[in-house]
Amino acid sequence: LIQSPTNTTTPTNNPFLDVVSNLSPSDLISKFTSTAHPRVQDAVRSTILSLIGTLPQMAFETTTITTGERLASLMFQLQMSGYMFKNAEYRLSLSQSLKGMDGGGGGSG
């Protein structure tokens, strides 16, 4: 169910919402770290840090206050970054596969 601005709930058939709702963050992160190329992981790490900002030393307690609109914007930026990194990972994998074919004596062309 999704709550609308008028505080009514409506059923939804959004498969992406279902996946996000059913996966714990630790499951999602462990799947990413076990399958993504290390270069992609480094790029994701630095992008998330630049989007969220660096946290102060662990000796400080911080509280973050935001609006729903700004949180939605951050989530959208993270999602778009995820798509970009998945595409970069795919291109890297494809490039490495093509290099492997060229080195295997498959001929030029």
mmCIF file of C-alpha atoms in Angstrom:
data_model
loop_
_atom_site.group_PDB
_atom_site.id
_atom_site.type_symbol
_atom_site.label_atom_id
_atom_site.label_comp_id
_atom_site.label_asym_id
_atom_site.label_seq_id
_atom_site.Cartn_x
_atom_site.Cartn_y
_atom_site.Cartn_z
ATOM 1 C CA LEU A 1 0.000 0.000 0.000
ATOM 2 C CA ILE A 2 1.150 3.506 -0.751
ATOM 3 C CA GLN A 3 -0.034 6.480 1.243
ATOM 4 C CA SER A 4 -1.187 9.367 -0.871
ATOM 5 C CA PRO A 5 -0.933 13.048 0.134
ATOM 6 C CA THR A 6 -4.580 12.891 1.283
ATOM 7 C CA ASN A 7 -3.616 10.170 3.823
ATOM 8 C CA THR A 8 -5.502 7.434 1.998
ATOM 9 C CA THR A 9 -3.859 4.167 1.074
ATOM 10 C CA THR A 10 -4.069 2.600 -2.343
ATOM 11 C CA PRO A 11 -2.886 -0.852 -3.416
ATOM 12 C CA THR A 12 -0.001 -0.954 -5.865
ATOM 13 C CA ASN A 13 1.460 -3.593 -8.174
ATOM 14 C CA ASN A 14 4.932 -2.110 -8.331
ATOM 15 C CA PRO A 15 7.458 -4.982 -8.571
ATOM 16 C CA PHE A 16 10.353 -2.653 -7.676
ATOM 17 C CA LEU A 17 8.631 -1.610 -4.450
ATOM 18 C CA ASP A 18 8.020 -5.276 -3.665
ATOM 19 C CA VAL A 19 11.713 -6.128 -4.116
ATOM 20 C CA VAL A 20 12.888 -3.173 -2.034
ATOM 21 C CA SER A 21 10.347 -3.959 0.677
ATOM 22 C CA ASN A 22 11.327 -7.629 0.884
ATOM 23 C CA LEU A 23 15.131 -7.269 0.837
ATOM 24 C CA SER A 24 17.000 -6.196 3.913
ATOM 25 C CA PRO A 25 19.752 -3.617 3.345
ATOM 26 C CA SER A 26 22.408 -6.102 4.468
ATOM 27 C CA ASP A 27 21.184 -8.691 1.924
ATOM 28 C CA LEU A 28 21.228 -6.118 -0.842
ATOM 29 C CA ILE A 29 24.725 -4.875 0.054
ATOM 30 C CA SER A 30 26.148 -8.384 0.411
ATOM 31 C CA LYS A 31 24.740 -9.350 -3.004
ATOM 32 C CA PHE A 32 26.257 -6.225 -4.549
ATOM 33 C CA THR A 33 29.678 -6.740 -2.944
ATOM 34 C CA SER A 34 29.796 -10.399 -3.969
ATOM 35 C CA THR A 35 28.861 -9.786 -7.616
ATOM 36 C CA ALA A 36 30.080 -6.299 -8.587
ATOM 37 C CA HIS A 37 33.549 -5.643 -9.965
ATOM 38 C CA PRO A 38 35.862 -3.941 -7.403
ATOM 39 C CA ARG A 39 36.226 -0.874 -9.645
ATOM 40 C CA VAL A 40 32.443 -0.519 -9.752
ATOM 41 C CA GLN A 41 32.267 -0.891 -5.966
ATOM 42 C CA ASP A 42 34.850 1.886 -5.527
ATOM 43 C CA ALA A 43 32.945 4.160 -7.908
ATOM 44 C CA VAL A 44 29.661 3.511 -6.081
ATOM 45 C CA ARG A 45 31.304 4.154 -2.714
ATOM 46 C CA SER A 46 32.753 7.502 -3.776
ATOM 47 C CA THR A 47 29.507 8.586 -5.466
ATOM 48 C CA ILE A 48 27.378 7.790 -2.419
ATOM 49 C CA LEU A 49 29.816 9.652 -0.186
ATOM 50 C CA SER A 50 29.622 12.689 -2.449
ATOM 51 C CA LEU A 51 25.798 12.556 -2.532
ATOM 52 C CA ILE A 52 25.362 12.122 1.204
ATOM 53 C CA GLY A 53 28.464 13.919 2.358
ATOM 54 C CA THR A 54 31.153 12.772 4.699
ATOM 55 C CA LEU A 55 30.133 12.064 8.243
ATOM 56 C CA PRO A 56 32.015 13.699 11.120
ATOM 57 C CA GLN A 57 34.286 11.717 13.392
ATOM 58 C CA MET A 58 32.621 8.880 15.252
ATOM 59 C CA ALA A 59 32.844 10.889 18.491
ATOM 60 C CA PHE A 60 29.983 13.101 17.289
ATOM 61 C CA GLU A 61 26.330 12.188 17.257
ATOM 62 C CA THR A 62 24.509 13.502 14.220
ATOM 63 C CA THR A 63 20.847 13.870 13.372
ATOM 64 C CA THR A 64 19.622 14.358 9.839
ATOM 65 C CA ILE A 65 16.316 16.094 9.213
ATOM 66 C CA THR A 66 14.829 16.247 5.742
ATOM 67 C CA THR A 67 11.565 16.582 3.900
ATOM 68 C CA GLY A 68 9.908 13.778 2.004
ATOM 69 C CA GLU A 69 10.585 15.573 -1.264
ATOM 70 C CA ARG A 70 14.310 15.898 -0.589
ATOM 71 C CA LEU A 71 14.560 12.288 0.566
ATOM 72 C CA ALA A 72 12.769 11.166 -2.590
ATOM 73 C CA SER A 73 15.202 13.263 -4.634
ATOM 74 C CA LEU A 74 18.185 11.633 -2.913
ATOM 75 C CA MET A 75 16.719 8.169 -3.490
ATOM 76 C CA PHE A 76 16.152 9.024 -7.156
ATOM 77 C CA GLN A 77 19.757 10.219 -7.519
ATOM 78 C CA LEU A 78 21.015 7.020 -5.902
ATOM 79 C CA GLN A 79 18.814 4.927 -8.186
ATOM 80 C CA MET A 80 20.051 6.739 -11.299
ATOM 81 C CA SER A 81 23.632 6.331 -10.086
ATOM 82 C CA GLY A 82 22.940 2.622 -9.622
ATOM 83 C CA TYR A 83 21.746 2.332 -13.213
ATOM 84 C CA MET A 84 24.816 4.215 -14.415
ATOM 85 C CA PHE A 85 27.159 1.951 -12.442
ATOM 86 C CA LYS A 86 25.406 -1.213 -13.608
ATOM 87 C CA ASN A 87 25.796 0.008 -17.183
ATOM 88 C CA ALA A 88 29.475 0.776 -16.542
ATOM 89 C CA GLU A 89 29.974 -2.691 -15.067
ATOM 90 C CA TYR A 90 28.278 -4.249 -18.104
ATOM 91 C CA ARG A 91 30.432 -2.248 -20.517
ATOM 92 C CA LEU A 92 33.600 -3.183 -18.613
ATOM 93 C CA SER A 93 32.633 -6.852 -18.693
ATOM 94 C CA LEU A 94 31.764 -6.684 -22.390
ATOM 95 C CA SER A 95 35.051 -4.908 -23.176
ATOM 96 C CA GLN A 96 37.032 -7.544 -21.280
ATOM 97 C CA SER A 97 35.150 -10.333 -23.062
ATOM 98 C CA LEU A 98 35.880 -8.791 -26.453
ATOM 99 C CA LYS A 99 39.557 -8.399 -25.577
ATOM 100 C CA GLY A 100 39.611 -12.074 -24.597
ATOM 101 C CA MET A 101 38.153 -13.011 -27.989
ATOM 102 C CA ASP A 102 40.787 -10.931 -29.831
ATOM 103 C CA GLY A 103 43.605 -12.584 -27.870
ATOM 104 C CA GLY A 104 42.242 -16.052 -28.531
ATOM 105 C CA GLY A 105 43.132 -16.024 -32.221
ATOM 106 C CA GLY A 106 39.555 -15.432 -33.345
ATOM 107 C CA GLY A 107 40.718 -13.267 -36.239
ATOM 108 C CA SER A 108 40.416 -9.548 -36.793
ATOM 109 C CA GLY A 109 37.345 -7.686 -37.745
#
